[in-house]
Amino acid sequence: MPILFEGALKKWKFTLAFTAITLLFALLEIFYQLTLPLTTQSYAIVRGLGFAGATFLAMALLLPSLFRFRPKLAKYWTITRALGVGGFLLICVHVAFAILVVYLGDLRFVFYSLNPMQNPLIFGVLGFLFFLPVALTSTDWAVRKFASGWKKIQRLVYLGFWASIFHFLMVNPLALNNVSGYLLELVTVAALLGELYWFFRVSGQRKFRSIGFAIGVFIIILYLVTIYLGYFGTK
């Protein structure tokens, strides 16, 4: 019978090393935010954790595209999963700190509007909800437990990525105008370009008739509609 965290326990050295790297990166992000003008300690922690988590999640989506260009590197796929899980855990702390410290536990400040174009925090909530089942099933145990259904659950990551992008782009655009923001944007754009390239290449090989192609088109339309509403909705 498979153990829930069997993979992490077997590779405990990698798990400890990656945990240390994750914590170090998050601390560097927070300390960097503290150096920026007009940034309080609370917002530096929230923003640092959010940027660190979002950067890790973007890297988790970028690596599979790079591995396809260099199949020999696919043996390092566990790094992709570690980045995804590590990124989500950072986002969990980001959300908890924001709610409990910044908003003082009052969810009315979070849900003051359910329109994500007026309240980008809704994009953050959606992203969290999409990423949650992906993170919970990112174990060897889950792969065996859910069999073929596992990949369907993991595909929710694309919707989570869509929501997270518009969350950090719209919640405070000026906060991205620094090294930390540029890094996040660079990795995010690279991940999106990689996804687009392999989406059209694989879809073309399948004559654009697969269910995956239909899902991909839907997600692309979702991005375009969100961009349109975000741009013209502010006019």
mmCIF file of N, CA and C in Angstrom, residues 7 12 15 19 27 34 46 51 82 84 105 118 122 128 167 178 187 192 199 202-203 216:
data_model
loop_
_atom_site.group_PDB
_atom_site.id
_atom_site.type_symbol
_atom_site.label_atom_id
_atom_site.label_comp_id
_atom_site.label_asym_id
_atom_site.label_seq_id
_atom_site.Cartn_x
_atom_site.Cartn_y
_atom_site.Cartn_z
ATOM 1 N N GLY A 7 7.322 9.464 -1.848
ATOM 2 C CA GLY A 7 8.389 10.037 -2.675
ATOM 3 C C GLY A 7 9.253 11.006 -1.893
ATOM 4 N N TRP A 12 14.610 12.237 0.911
ATOM 5 C CA TRP A 12 14.550 13.206 2.012
ATOM 6 C C TRP A 12 15.639 14.275 1.915
ATOM 7 N N THR A 15 14.339 16.747 -0.504
ATOM 8 C CA THR A 15 13.218 17.457 0.125
ATOM 9 C C THR A 15 13.719 18.527 1.086
ATOM 10 N N THR A 19 13.423 22.530 0.445
ATOM 11 C CA THR A 19 12.709 23.307 1.462
ATOM 12 C C THR A 19 13.553 24.502 1.903
ATOM 13 N N LEU A 27 12.565 34.544 1.881
ATOM 14 C CA LEU A 27 13.161 35.559 2.757
ATOM 15 C C LEU A 27 13.852 36.655 1.948
ATOM 16 N N LEU A 34 11.373 45.086 1.621
ATOM 17 C CA LEU A 34 11.588 46.033 2.717
ATOM 18 C C LEU A 34 12.503 47.181 2.317
ATOM 19 N N VAL A 46 3.679 40.236 2.867
ATOM 20 C CA VAL A 46 2.625 39.746 1.983
ATOM 21 C C VAL A 46 3.096 39.718 0.537
ATOM 22 N N PHE A 51 5.035 37.153 -4.370
ATOM 23 C CA PHE A 51 5.930 37.148 -5.532
ATOM 24 C C PHE A 51 6.763 35.867 -5.576
ATOM 25 N N ALA A 82 8.282 19.907 -7.184
ATOM 26 C CA ALA A 82 8.719 20.597 -5.973
ATOM 27 C C ALA A 82 8.467 22.100 -6.071
ATOM 28 N N GLY A 84 6.146 23.532 -7.888
ATOM 29 C CA GLY A 84 4.705 23.747 -7.810
ATOM 30 C C GLY A 84 4.185 23.672 -6.383
ATOM 31 N N GLY A 105 -8.518 39.803 9.652
ATOM 32 C CA GLY A 105 -9.484 38.716 9.733
ATOM 33 C C GLY A 105 -10.872 39.062 9.232
ATOM 34 N N GLN A 118 -13.092 44.857 -10.765
ATOM 35 C CA GLN A 118 -13.105 45.910 -9.759
ATOM 36 C C GLN A 118 -12.338 45.490 -8.505
ATOM 37 N N ILE A 122 -10.385 38.761 -6.156
ATOM 38 C CA ILE A 122 -11.202 37.629 -6.589
ATOM 39 C C ILE A 122 -10.399 36.708 -7.501
ATOM 40 N N PHE A 128 -6.283 30.372 -6.080
ATOM 41 C CA PHE A 128 -6.062 29.499 -4.926
ATOM 42 C C PHE A 128 -6.934 28.248 -5.013
ATOM 43 N N HIS A 167 -4.302 38.379 -11.118
ATOM 44 C CA HIS A 167 -4.295 38.859 -9.734
ATOM 45 C C HIS A 167 -3.099 39.774 -9.493
ATOM 46 N N ASN A 178 10.001 46.747 -10.235
ATOM 47 C CA ASN A 178 11.261 46.544 -9.523
ATOM 48 C C ASN A 178 11.829 45.192 -9.938
ATOM 49 N N VAL A 187 9.594 35.258 -15.996
ATOM 50 C CA VAL A 187 9.337 33.818 -15.904
ATOM 51 C C VAL A 187 7.918 33.503 -16.364
ATOM 52 N N LEU A 192 4.278 31.171 -20.458
ATOM 53 C CA LEU A 192 3.150 31.290 -21.392
ATOM 54 C C LEU A 192 3.578 31.016 -22.831
ATOM 55 N N PHE A 199 1.534 23.824 -27.315
ATOM 56 C CA PHE A 199 0.102 23.611 -27.554
ATOM 57 C C PHE A 199 -0.169 23.520 -29.047
ATOM 58 N N VAL A 202 1.792 20.357 -30.704
ATOM 59 C CA VAL A 202 1.161 19.063 -30.422
ATOM 60 C C VAL A 202 -0.225 18.988 -31.054
ATOM 61 N N SER A 203 -0.981 20.087 -30.989
ATOM 62 C CA SER A 203 -2.320 20.104 -31.590
ATOM 63 C C SER A 203 -2.238 19.901 -33.098
ATOM 64 N N GLY A 216 -7.563 23.985 -24.742
ATOM 65 C CA GLY A 216 -6.558 25.019 -24.929
ATOM 66 C C GLY A 216 -7.132 26.279 -25.546
#
